[in-house]
Amino acid sequence: MPTYPLEPFRIKSIESIRLTTRLERERILQAAGYNLFKVRAEDVVIDLLTDSGTGAMSDTQWAALMRGDESYAGARSFYQLQRAVEEVTGFSYFVPTHQGRAAENVLFSIVVKPGMAQSVPSNQHFDTTQANIRARGGKPIDLVIEAAHDPALVHPFKGNMDIEQLERFIETVGEARIPIGLLTITNNSAGGQPVSMENIRATADTYHRHGIPFFLDAARFAENAYFIQQREADYALRSIPEIVREEFSYADGFLMSAKKDAIVNIGGLLAMRNADLFELVKNELILREGFPTYGGLAGRDLEALAVGLREGMDEAYLAYRIAQTKYVGDRLSELGIPIVQPPGGHAVYLDALRFLPHIPQSEFPAQALSVALYLEGGVRTVEIGSVMFACPDPDTGIMHYPKTELVRLAIPRRVYTQTQLDYVIEVCQRVHEQRDTLRGLKIVHAPELLRHFVAEFEVV
Ligand code: F0G
């Protein structure tokens, strides 16, 4: 029996949860077109839709909010944040943005040139990153190691870039057509899996040998560092801040959704070393987000972020956080429920292809499973499968399905207790017992980009 870690904090303020009945949830699902993004949060019992912006801020962060300097230009809060960014990441050129995808928009608007058939490789792009590259006419390319596509396979660094494939890709496409290269730590799209320091170094090396600037998508930089400390030889005795500094040291810049490891409800960062790029970024930021010393955030948000960047690296917190995720993953495995192995940093991912082998990918097995978890117990999760990633090839029109169909149980930071997570495990177990009766879904309406947020479905 896996053990639950001791929480290194206590609860000072609470938020009530409204319990719903199955009958109510049936009606709610119908009204929402079987899309859980369209369900009101009040109608959710345990919300595992995302770990993004859903964390509980600490008393220190709430206190920092009061120190927010709301001046338009040169606010004290900006310099507070600058000190934290420099200390944690080593970068001095950076801008705040309102969240991660805003940083993506600003960066790719500058570096990806429409009509030039450019590609942007990564281990695996997140959906908004993919969409922001596509929106500029670029092609996002995923080159994660083969192991990432096998949910049952245990690998300590399943988020790693396939370096040989990257090398071959650059040689085939030509470096002139690759304006920038990325690496996502941890790899959200395939299970919240970490990337080893050795792989970060090798990825940087490969890009740099070809003169390609290397940016980290560093939303979960601290969880990645904790895995490096636990799993990579030579890092066991290194502190988390040291490991984090080393992660960033290999990059020419980074994008960060601060809503994850920096434990704020809103915020993002875009940083770089190149002074010319920094000038272009500031101009674009003024057009899209705001003046460079606030970038679409309030002064108080900048203060909370400065505190959160450091708090997210606390070793006792990270040990608890990763053990909590592992507890959920290991309990589900014990019950014979197929998950992505090993459990990731911020989430446990159910493997819908093995959970519901009778539902073909064209009928969205992961979406069907996600809907079933809500119906059974009001647990809200998110599909990371064909609704999110299947798309027709622009040249042939043939539908490309992703290699995995996953349901993500994302765990908000410092929010849920063991009893609440035990309830989630029980709901998964009940759905697993009825799995043969579940049916697939078909899309009745969807936009072209980022369709998972708004698509509506019917039961097949
Ligand atoms: N990159 C990664 C790896 C992400 O996981 C996310 C967001 C983003 C970029 C975009 O950041 O939401 O602040 O605009 N992931 C959230 C999630 C939405 O649920 O995993 P954002």
CSV table of C-alpha atoms and ligand atoms in Angstrom, one decimal:
chain,number,residue,atom,x,y,z
A,1,MET,CA,0.0,0.0,0.0
A,2,PRO,CA,1.6,3.3,-1.0
A,3,THR,CA,1.9,5.9,1.7
A,4,TYR,CA,0.7,9.4,1.6
A,5,PRO,CA,3.3,12.1,2.2
A,6,LEU,CA,3.0,14.5,5.2
A,7,GLU,CA,1.9,17.9,4.0
A,8,PRO,CA,4.6,20.5,4.9
A,9,PHE,CA,1.9,23.2,5.5
A,10,ARG,CA,-1.4,23.7,7.2
A,11,ILE,CA,-4.7,25.1,6.0
A,12,LYS,CA,-5.5,28.7,6.9
A,13,SER,CA,-8.4,29.5,4.5
A,14,ILE,CA,-10.9,27.1,2.9
A,15,GLU,CA,-13.3,27.1,-0.1
A,16,SER,CA,-16.5,25.2,0.1
A,17,ILE,CA,-17.3,22.4,-2.4
A,18,ARG,CA,-20.9,21.8,-3.5
A,19,LEU,CA,-21.7,18.1,-3.9
A,20,THR,CA,-23.9,17.1,-6.9
A,21,THR,CA,-26.0,14.0,-7.7
A,22,ARG,CA,-25.5,11.7,-10.7
A,23,LEU,CA,-28.8,12.9,-12.1
A,24,GLU,CA,-27.7,16.5,-11.9
A,25,ARG,CA,-24.4,15.7,-13.6
A,26,GLU,CA,-26.2,13.9,-16.4
A,27,ARG,CA,-28.1,17.0,-17.2
A,28,ILE,CA,-25.0,19.2,-16.8
A,29,LEU,CA,-23.1,17.0,-19.2
A,30,GLN,CA,-25.8,17.2,-21.9
A,31,ALA,CA,-26.0,21.0,-21.6
A,32,ALA,CA,-22.2,21.2,-21.9
A,33,GLY,CA,-22.1,19.1,-25.1
A,34,TYR,CA,-20.0,16.6,-23.2
A,35,ASN,CA,-17.2,19.1,-23.0
A,36,LEU,CA,-15.9,19.5,-19.5
A,37,PHE,CA,-14.4,23.0,-20.3
A,38,LYS,CA,-18.1,24.1,-20.5
A,39,VAL,CA,-19.1,22.8,-17.1
A,40,ARG,CA,-19.3,25.4,-14.4
A,41,ALA,CA,-16.6,25.0,-11.7
A,42,GLU,CA,-19.4,25.1,-9.0
A,43,ASP,CA,-20.8,21.9,-10.6
A,44,VAL,CA,-17.4,20.0,-10.1
A,45,VAL,CA,-16.7,18.1,-6.9
A,46,ILE,CA,-12.9,17.6,-7.4
A,47,ASP,CA,-11.4,19.7,-10.1
A,48,LEU,CA,-8.4,18.0,-11.8
A,49,LEU,CA,-8.8,19.8,-15.1
A,50,THR,CA,-5.5,21.5,-14.7
A,51,ASP,CA,-2.6,22.4,-12.3
A,52,SER,CA,-2.4,25.8,-14.1
A,53,GLY,CA,-3.3,28.8,-12.0
A,54,THR,CA,-5.2,26.6,-9.6
A,55,GLY,CA,-2.6,26.3,-6.8
A,56,ALA,CA,-3.1,27.7,-3.3
A,57,MET,CA,-0.9,30.7,-2.7
A,58,SER,CA,0.9,30.9,0.6
A,59,ASP,CA,0.4,33.4,3.4
A,60,THR,CA,3.7,35.0,2.2
A,61,GLN,CA,2.3,35.4,-1.3
A,62,TRP,CA,-1.0,36.9,-0.1
A,63,ALA,CA,1.0,39.3,2.1
A,64,ALA,CA,3.1,40.2,-1.0
A,65,LEU,CA,0.0,41.2,-2.9
A,66,MET,CA,-0.5,44.1,-0.6
A,67,ARG,CA,3.0,45.4,-1.5
A,68,GLY,CA,2.0,45.6,-5.2
A,69,ASP,CA,3.2,48.9,-6.8
A,70,GLU,CA,0.6,49.6,-9.5
A,71,SER,CA,2.6,52.3,-11.2
A,72,TYR,CA,2.5,52.1,-15.0
A,73,ALA,CA,6.2,52.3,-15.6
A,74,GLY,CA,9.1,51.3,-13.4
A,75,ALA,CA,7.0,49.9,-10.6
A,76,ARG,CA,8.9,48.7,-7.5
A,77,SER,CA,7.2,45.3,-8.0
A,78,PHE,CA,8.9,44.8,-11.3
A,79,TYR,CA,12.3,45.2,-9.8
A,80,GLN,CA,11.3,42.8,-7.0
A,81,LEU,CA,10.4,40.3,-9.8
A,82,GLN,CA,13.6,41.0,-11.7
A,83,ARG,CA,15.7,40.1,-8.6
A,84,ALA,CA,13.8,36.8,-8.3
A,85,VAL,CA,14.1,36.0,-12.0
A,86,GLU,CA,17.8,36.7,-12.0
A,87,GLU,CA,18.4,34.7,-8.8
A,88,VAL,CA,16.3,31.7,-9.9
A,89,THR,CA,17.1,31.5,-13.6
A,90,GLY,CA,20.2,33.6,-14.2
A,91,PHE,CA,18.5,35.6,-16.9
A,92,SER,CA,18.5,39.4,-16.8
A,93,TYR,CA,16.6,40.2,-20.0
A,94,PHE,CA,13.0,39.3,-19.4
A,95,VAL,CA,9.4,40.5,-19.7
A,96,PRO,CA,6.4,39.5,-17.7
A,97,THR,CA,3.3,38.4,-19.7
A,98,HIS,CA,-0.2,37.7,-18.6
A,99,GLN,CA,0.4,33.9,-19.1
A,100,GLY,CA,2.4,31.4,-21.0
A,101,ARG,CA,0.7,31.6,-24.3
A,102,ALA,CA,1.1,35.3,-24.4
A,103,ALA,CA,4.8,34.8,-24.1
A,104,GLU,CA,4.5,32.2,-27.0
A,105,ASN,CA,2.6,34.7,-29.1
A,106,VAL,CA,5.2,37.5,-28.6
A,107,LEU,CA,8.2,35.2,-29.2
A,108,PHE,CA,6.8,33.4,-32.3
A,109,SER,CA,5.4,36.6,-33.8
A,110,ILE,CA,9.1,37.7,-34.0
A,111,VAL,CA,11.0,34.6,-34.8
A,112,VAL,CA,8.7,32.6,-37.1
A,113,LYS,CA,8.3,34.1,-40.5
A,114,PRO,CA,5.1,33.4,-42.4
A,115,GLY,CA,5.5,31.9,-45.9
A,116,MET,CA,9.0,30.5,-45.3
A,117,ALA,CA,8.0,26.9,-44.5
A,118,GLN,CA,9.8,27.0,-41.1
A,119,SER,CA,9.8,24.3,-38.4
A,120,VAL,CA,10.1,24.5,-34.7
A,121,PRO,CA,11.3,21.2,-33.1
A,122,SER,CA,10.8,20.3,-29.4
A,123,ASN,CA,10.6,17.1,-27.4
A,124,GLN,CA,6.8,17.7,-27.4
A,125,HIS,CA,5.0,21.0,-27.8
A,126,PHE,CA,2.1,21.8,-25.5
A,127,ASP,CA,-1.2,22.5,-27.5
A,128,THR,CA,-1.0,26.3,-27.2
A,129,THR,CA,2.6,26.3,-28.2
A,130,GLN,CA,1.8,24.2,-31.3
A,131,ALA,CA,-1.1,26.6,-32.1
A,132,ASN,CA,1.0,29.7,-31.7
A,133,ILE,CA,3.6,28.3,-34.1
A,134,ARG,CA,1.0,27.3,-36.6
A,135,ALA,CA,-0.7,30.7,-36.3
A,136,ARG,CA,2.5,32.2,-37.7
A,137,GLY,CA,2.7,29.6,-40.6
A,138,GLY,CA,5.3,27.5,-38.8
A,139,LYS,CA,5.3,23.8,-38.3
A,140,PRO,CA,5.7,22.4,-34.7
A,141,ILE,CA,7.7,19.1,-34.7
A,142,ASP,CA,7.7,16.6,-31.8
A,143,LEU,CA,10.9,14.6,-31.5
A,144,VAL,CA,10.5,12.9,-28.0
A,145,ILE,CA,12.2,9.6,-27.4
A,146,GLU,CA,10.3,6.5,-28.6
A,147,ALA,CA,9.7,5.4,-24.9
A,148,ALA,CA,7.3,8.3,-24.4
A,149,HIS,CA,4.8,6.7,-26.8
A,150,ASP,CA,4.6,3.5,-24.7
A,151,PRO,CA,2.5,4.4,-21.6
A,152,ALA,CA,3.3,1.1,-19.9
A,153,LEU,CA,7.1,1.5,-20.2
A,154,VAL,CA,9.0,2.7,-17.1
A,155,HIS,CA,11.8,5.1,-18.0
A,156,PRO,CA,13.3,7.7,-15.5
A,157,PHE,CA,13.4,10.5,-18.1
A,158,LYS,CA,10.6,9.8,-20.5
A,159,GLY,CA,10.4,13.4,-21.5
A,160,ASN,CA,13.8,13.3,-23.2
A,161,MET,CA,14.5,14.6,-26.7
A,162,ASP,CA,15.5,12.0,-29.2
A,163,ILE,CA,18.9,13.6,-30.0
A,164,GLU,CA,19.7,11.4,-33.0
A,165,GLN,CA,16.3,12.2,-34.5
A,166,LEU,CA,16.8,15.9,-33.8
A,167,GLU,CA,20.2,15.8,-35.6
A,168,ARG,CA,18.6,14.0,-38.6
A,169,PHE,CA,15.7,16.4,-38.7
A,170,ILE,CA,18.0,19.5,-38.7
A,171,GLU,CA,20.1,17.9,-41.5
A,172,THR,CA,17.1,17.1,-43.6
A,173,VAL,CA,15.2,20.3,-43.2
A,174,GLY,CA,18.2,22.6,-43.0
A,175,GLU,CA,19.1,24.9,-40.2
A,176,ALA,CA,18.0,27.9,-42.2
A,177,ARG,CA,14.4,26.7,-41.9
A,178,ILE,CA,14.6,26.3,-38.1
A,179,PRO,CA,14.4,29.7,-36.6
A,180,ILE,CA,14.3,28.4,-33.0
A,181,GLY,CA,14.4,25.1,-31.1
A,182,LEU,CA,12.5,24.2,-28.0
A,183,LEU,CA,12.5,21.7,-25.1
A,184,THR,CA,9.6,21.4,-22.7
A,185,ILE,CA,10.4,20.6,-19.0
A,186,THR,CA,8.6,18.6,-17.8
A,187,ASN,CA,7.0,17.1,-20.9
A,188,ASN,CA,3.3,17.8,-20.2
A,189,SER,CA,1.8,16.3,-23.3
A,190,ALA,CA,3.2,12.8,-22.6
A,191,GLY,CA,2.7,12.4,-18.9
A,192,GLY,CA,4.4,15.2,-17.0
A,193,GLN,CA,7.6,13.3,-17.6
A,194,PRO,CA,11.0,14.8,-16.8
A,195,VAL,CA,14.0,15.6,-19.0
A,196,SER,CA,17.4,14.7,-17.7
A,197,MET,CA,20.2,17.3,-17.3
A,198,GLU,CA,22.3,15.2,-19.7
A,199,ASN,CA,19.5,15.5,-22.3
A,200,ILE,CA,19.0,19.2,-21.8
A,201,ARG,CA,22.8,19.6,-22.4
A,202,ALA,CA,22.7,17.4,-25.5
A,203,THR,CA,19.7,19.2,-26.9
A,204,ALA,CA,21.4,22.6,-26.4
A,205,ASP,CA,24.6,21.3,-28.0
A,206,THR,CA,22.7,20.0,-31.0
A,207,TYR,CA,20.9,23.2,-31.6
A,208,HIS,CA,24.0,25.3,-31.0
A,209,ARG,CA,26.2,23.3,-33.4
A,210,HIS,CA,23.7,24.3,-36.1
A,211,GLY,CA,23.5,27.9,-34.9
A,212,ILE,CA,19.8,27.5,-33.8
A,213,PRO,CA,18.8,29.5,-30.7
A,214,PHE,CA,17.5,27.2,-27.9
A,215,PHE,CA,14.6,28.1,-25.7
A,216,LEU,CA,13.1,26.1,-22.8
A,217,ASP,CA,9.4,25.9,-22.2
A,218,ALA,CA,10.0,25.9,-18.5
A,219,ALA,CA,6.5,25.9,-16.9
A,220,ARG,CA,7.5,23.0,-14.6
A,221,PHE,CA,11.2,23.8,-14.1
A,222,ALA,CA,11.2,23.0,-10.4
A,223,GLU,CA,9.4,19.6,-10.7
A,224,ASN,CA,11.9,18.7,-13.4
A,225,ALA,CA,14.8,19.7,-11.2
A,226,TYR,CA,13.4,17.5,-8.3
A,227,PHE,CA,13.3,14.5,-10.7
A,228,ILE,CA,16.9,15.2,-11.8
A,229,GLN,CA,18.0,15.3,-8.1
A,230,GLN,CA,16.2,12.0,-7.4
A,231,ARG,CA,17.0,10.1,-10.6
A,232,GLU,CA,20.2,11.3,-12.2
A,233,ALA,CA,23.6,10.3,-11.1
A,234,ASP,CA,25.8,13.2,-9.9
A,235,TYR,CA,22.8,15.3,-8.8
A,236,ALA,CA,21.7,13.6,-5.6
A,237,LEU,CA,23.7,16.0,-3.4
A,238,ARG,CA,22.9,19.1,-5.4
A,239,SER,CA,20.3,21.6,-4.1
A,240,ILE,CA,17.1,22.3,-6.1
A,241,PRO,CA,18.1,26.0,-6.7
A,242,GLU,CA,21.5,24.8,-8.1
A,243,ILE,CA,19.9,22.3,-10.4
A,244,VAL,CA,17.4,24.9,-11.6
A,245,ARG,CA,20.2,27.3,-12.4
A,246,GLU,CA,22.0,24.6,-14.3
A,247,GLU,CA,18.8,23.8,-16.3
A,248,PHE,CA,18.5,27.4,-17.4
A,249,SER,CA,22.2,27.8,-18.0
A,250,TYR,CA,22.2,25.9,-21.3
A,251,ALA,CA,19.3,27.9,-22.8
A,252,ASP,CA,19.4,31.1,-24.9
A,253,GLY,CA,16.0,31.9,-23.5
A,254,PHE,CA,12.8,30.5,-22.0
A,255,LEU,CA,9.0,30.7,-22.1
A,256,MET,CA,7.3,30.2,-18.8
A,257,SER,CA,3.7,29.8,-17.8
A,258,ALA,CA,4.1,31.0,-14.2
A,259,LYS,CA,0.7,29.4,-13.3
A,260,LYS,CA,2.4,26.1,-12.7
A,261,ASP,CA,5.7,25.8,-10.6
A,262,ALA,CA,5.7,29.5,-9.7
A,263,ILE,CA,2.3,28.9,-8.0
A,264,VAL,CA,0.5,32.0,-9.0
A,265,ASN,CA,-3.1,32.3,-10.4
A,266,ILE,CA,-2.0,34.3,-13.4
A,267,GLY,CA,1.3,35.2,-15.0
A,268,GLY,CA,4.0,34.3,-17.4
A,269,LEU,CA,7.6,35.1,-18.4
A,270,LEU,CA,9.7,35.4,-21.5
A,271,ALA,CA,13.4,35.7,-21.1
A,272,MET,CA,16.4,35.7,-23.4
A,273,ARG,CA,20.1,36.5,-23.5
A,274,ASN,CA,20.2,38.3,-26.9
A,275,ALA,CA,20.0,42.1,-26.5
A,276,ASP,CA,18.6,42.7,-30.1
A,277,LEU,CA,15.9,40.1,-29.6
A,278,PHE,CA,15.0,41.7,-26.2
A,279,GLU,CA,14.4,45.1,-28.0
A,280,LEU,CA,12.1,43.4,-30.5
A,281,VAL,CA,10.3,41.5,-27.7
A,282,LYS,CA,9.7,44.7,-25.7
A,283,ASN,CA,8.2,46.4,-28.8
A,284,GLU,CA,5.9,43.5,-29.5
A,285,LEU,CA,5.0,43.3,-25.8
A,286,ILE,CA,3.9,47.0,-25.8
A,287,LEU,CA,1.7,46.3,-28.7
A,288,ARG,CA,0.1,43.1,-27.3
A,289,GLU,CA,0.5,42.9,-23.5
A,290,GLY,CA,1.6,46.2,-21.9
A,291,PHE,CA,4.6,48.2,-20.9
A,292,PRO,CA,7.7,46.0,-20.3
A,293,THR,CA,7.7,46.6,-16.6
A,294,TYR,CA,4.2,45.1,-16.1
A,295,GLY,CA,3.4,43.1,-19.3
A,296,GLY,CA,-0.3,42.5,-18.8
A,297,LEU,CA,-0.1,41.9,-15.1
A,298,ALA,CA,-1.0,44.0,-12.0
A,299,GLY,CA,1.9,45.1,-9.7
A,300,ARG,CA,0.5,42.7,-7.1
A,301,ASP,CA,0.7,39.8,-9.5
A,302,LEU,CA,4.4,40.6,-10.1
A,303,GLU,CA,5.0,40.5,-6.3
A,304,ALA,CA,3.2,37.2,-5.8
A,305,LEU,CA,5.2,35.7,-8.7
A,306,ALA,CA,8.5,36.9,-7.2
A,307,VAL,CA,7.7,35.0,-4.0
A,308,GLY,CA,6.2,32.0,-5.9
A,309,LEU,CA,9.3,31.5,-8.1
A,310,ARG,CA,11.4,30.8,-4.9
A,311,GLU,CA,8.7,28.9,-3.0
A,312,GLY,CA,8.2,26.5,-5.9
A,313,MET,CA,11.8,25.3,-5.4
A,314,ASP,CA,11.4,24.4,-1.7
A,315,GLU,CA,12.6,20.9,-1.3
A,316,ALA,CA,10.2,19.8,1.4
A,317,TYR,CA,7.3,21.0,-0.7
A,318,LEU,CA,8.6,19.3,-3.9
A,319,ALA,CA,9.2,16.0,-2.1
A,320,TYR,CA,5.5,16.2,-0.8
A,321,ARG,CA,4.2,17.2,-4.2
A,322,ILE,CA,5.9,14.5,-6.2
A,323,ALA,CA,5.1,11.8,-3.6
A,324,GLN,CA,1.4,12.9,-3.7
A,325,THR,CA,1.2,12.3,-7.4
A,326,LYS,CA,3.0,9.0,-7.0
A,327,TYR,CA,0.6,7.9,-4.3
A,328,VAL,CA,-2.4,8.5,-6.7
A,329,GLY,CA,-0.6,6.7,-9.6
A,330,ASP,CA,0.5,3.7,-7.5
A,331,ARG,CA,-2.9,3.2,-6.0
A,332,LEU,CA,-4.5,3.2,-9.4
A,333,SER,CA,-1.9,0.7,-10.7
A,334,GLU,CA,-2.6,-1.6,-7.7
A,335,LEU,CA,-6.2,-1.6,-8.8
A,336,GLY,CA,-5.2,-2.7,-12.3
A,337,ILE,CA,-6.1,0.7,-13.9
A,338,PRO,CA,-3.8,1.4,-16.8
A,339,ILE,CA,-1.8,4.7,-16.3
A,340,VAL,CA,1.3,6.3,-17.9
A,341,GLN,CA,4.3,4.8,-16.1
A,342,PRO,CA,5.9,6.1,-14.0
A,343,PRO,CA,3.5,8.7,-12.6
A,344,GLY,CA,4.5,12.2,-13.7
A,345,GLY,CA,5.2,15.4,-11.7
A,346,HIS,CA,2.0,17.4,-11.8
A,347,ALA,CA,-0.5,14.7,-12.9
A,348,VAL,CA,-1.4,11.1,-13.3
A,349,TYR,CA,-2.4,10.1,-16.8
A,350,LEU,CA,-4.9,7.3,-17.5
A,351,ASP,CA,-4.2,5.3,-20.6
A,352,ALA,CA,-7.5,5.4,-22.4
A,353,LEU,CA,-6.4,3.0,-25.2
A,354,ARG,CA,-5.9,0.2,-22.7
A,355,PHE,CA,-8.8,1.4,-20.4
A,356,LEU,CA,-11.3,1.4,-23.3
A,357,PRO,CA,-9.9,-0.9,-26.0
A,358,HIS,CA,-13.3,-1.2,-27.7
A,359,ILE,CA,-13.5,2.5,-28.6
A,360,PRO,CA,-11.6,3.5,-31.7
A,361,GLN,CA,-9.6,6.7,-31.8
A,362,SER,CA,-12.1,8.2,-34.2
A,363,GLU,CA,-14.6,8.0,-31.4
A,364,PHE,CA,-12.4,9.8,-28.8
A,365,PRO,CA,-11.8,7.1,-26.1
A,366,ALA,CA,-10.0,9.6,-23.8
A,367,GLN,CA,-12.8,12.1,-24.0
A,368,ALA,CA,-15.3,9.3,-23.3
A,369,LEU,CA,-13.4,8.3,-20.2
A,370,SER,CA,-13.1,11.8,-19.0
A,371,VAL,CA,-16.8,12.3,-19.4
A,372,ALA,CA,-17.5,9.0,-17.5
A,373,LEU,CA,-15.3,10.2,-14.5
A,374,TYR,CA,-17.4,13.4,-14.3
A,375,LEU,CA,-20.7,11.5,-14.5
A,376,GLU,CA,-19.6,8.9,-11.9
A,377,GLY,CA,-18.2,11.3,-9.3
A,378,GLY,CA,-18.1,14.9,-10.4
A,379,VAL,CA,-14.3,14.5,-11.0
A,380,ARG,CA,-13.2,16.9,-13.8
A,381,THR,CA,-10.1,15.8,-15.8
A,382,VAL,CA,-8.8,16.7,-19.2
A,383,GLU,CA,-8.5,14.8,-22.4
A,384,ILE,CA,-5.0,14.7,-24.0
A,385,GLY,CA,-5.7,12.7,-27.1
A,386,SER,CA,-7.5,13.0,-30.4
A,387,VAL,CA,-9.7,15.9,-29.5
A,388,MET,CA,-6.6,17.9,-28.6
A,389,PHE,CA,-4.2,16.6,-31.2
A,390,ALA,CA,-5.7,14.7,-34.1
A,391,CYS,CA,-5.5,16.9,-37.2
A,392,PRO,CA,-5.7,16.4,-41.0
A,393,ASP,CA,-2.4,16.6,-42.9
A,394,PRO,CA,-2.4,20.0,-44.6
A,395,ASP,CA,-1.1,18.3,-47.9
A,396,THR,CA,-3.1,15.1,-48.1
A,397,GLY,CA,-6.1,15.7,-45.8
A,398,ILE,CA,-5.6,12.3,-44.2
A,399,MET,CA,-6.4,12.4,-40.4
A,400,HIS,CA,-3.4,12.0,-38.2
A,401,TYR,CA,-4.1,10.5,-34.8
A,402,PRO,CA,-1.8,11.0,-31.8
A,403,LYS,CA,0.1,7.9,-30.6
A,404,THR,CA,-1.5,8.0,-27.2
A,405,GLU,CA,-5.0,8.7,-25.8
A,406,LEU,CA,-4.7,10.0,-22.3
A,407,VAL,CA,-6.9,11.4,-19.5
A,408,ARG,CA,-4.9,13.7,-17.3
A,409,LEU,CA,-5.7,14.0,-13.6
A,410,ALA,CA,-3.8,17.2,-12.9
A,411,ILE,CA,-3.2,17.9,-9.2
A,412,PRO,CA,-3.4,21.5,-8.2
A,413,ARG,CA,-0.6,22.6,-5.9
A,414,ARG,CA,-1.3,22.6,-2.2
A,415,VAL,CA,-5.0,22.3,-2.7
A,416,TYR,CA,-6.4,18.7,-2.1
A,417,THR,CA,-6.1,16.4,0.9
A,418,GLN,CA,-5.5,12.7,1.0
A,419,THR,CA,-9.2,12.0,1.6
A,420,GLN,CA,-10.2,13.9,-1.5
A,421,LEU,CA,-7.6,12.1,-3.6
A,422,ASP,CA,-8.8,8.8,-2.2
A,423,TYR,CA,-12.3,9.7,-3.4
A,424,VAL,CA,-10.8,10.3,-6.9
A,425,ILE,CA,-9.2,6.9,-6.9
A,426,GLU,CA,-12.5,5.3,-5.8
A,427,VAL,CA,-14.3,7.1,-8.7
A,428,CYS,CA,-11.7,5.8,-11.2
A,429,GLN,CA,-12.2,2.3,-9.8
A,430,ARG,CA,-16.0,2.4,-10.2
A,431,VAL,CA,-15.6,3.6,-13.8
A,432,HIS,CA,-13.1,0.9,-14.4
A,433,GLU,CA,-15.6,-1.7,-13.2
A,434,GLN,CA,-18.1,-0.5,-15.8
A,435,ARG,CA,-15.7,0.1,-18.6
A,436,ASP,CA,-17.3,-2.4,-21.0
A,437,THR,CA,-20.5,-0.4,-21.0
A,438,LEU,CA,-18.9,3.0,-22.0
A,439,ARG,CA,-19.4,4.3,-25.5
A,440,GLY,CA,-17.5,6.6,-27.8
A,441,LEU,CA,-18.3,10.2,-28.8
A,442,LYS,CA,-18.6,12.1,-32.1
A,443,ILE,CA,-18.0,15.8,-32.7
A,444,VAL,CA,-21.0,17.8,-33.6
A,445,HIS,CA,-19.3,21.2,-33.8
A,446,ALA,CA,-15.6,22.4,-33.5
A,447,PRO,CA,-13.3,25.3,-34.6
A,448,GLU,CA,-10.1,24.6,-36.5
A,449,LEU,CA,-7.4,25.5,-33.8
A,450,LEU,CA,-7.5,24.5,-30.2
A,451,ARG,CA,-10.9,22.7,-30.7
A,452,HIS,CA,-10.8,20.9,-27.3
A,453,PHE,CA,-11.8,24.0,-25.5
A,454,VAL,CA,-15.1,24.5,-27.3
A,455,ALA,CA,-16.0,21.4,-29.3
A,456,GLU,CA,-19.3,19.8,-28.6
A,457,PHE,CA,-20.1,16.1,-28.7
A,458,GLU,CA,-22.8,13.5,-28.9
A,459,VAL,CA,-22.7,9.9,-27.6
A,460,VAL,CA,-22.2,7.4,-30.5
B,1,F0G,N1,3.6,25.2,-22.0
B,1,F0G,C1,3.3,24.2,-21.2
B,1,F0G,C2,4.2,23.1,-21.1
B,1,F0G,C3,2.0,24.2,-20.6
B,1,F0G,O1,1.7,23.1,-19.9
B,1,F0G,C4,1.2,25.3,-20.8
B,1,F0G,C5,-0.2,25.3,-20.2
B,1,F0G,C6,1.6,26.4,-21.6
B,1,F0G,C7,2.8,26.3,-22.1
B,1,F0G,C8,0.7,27.6,-21.8
B,1,F0G,O2,0.6,28.4,-20.6
B,1,F0G,O3,-1.8,28.3,-19.9
B,1,F0G,O4,-0.2,30.0,-19.0
B,1,F0G,O5,-1.0,30.1,-21.4
B,1,F0G,N2,-0.7,24.3,-19.7
B,1,F0G,C9,-2.0,24.3,-19.0
B,1,F0G,C10,-2.3,22.9,-18.7
B,1,F0G,C11,-3.1,25.0,-19.6
B,1,F0G,O6,-3.4,22.6,-18.3
B,1,F0G,O7,-1.4,22.0,-18.8
B,1,F0G,P1,-0.7,29.2,-20.2
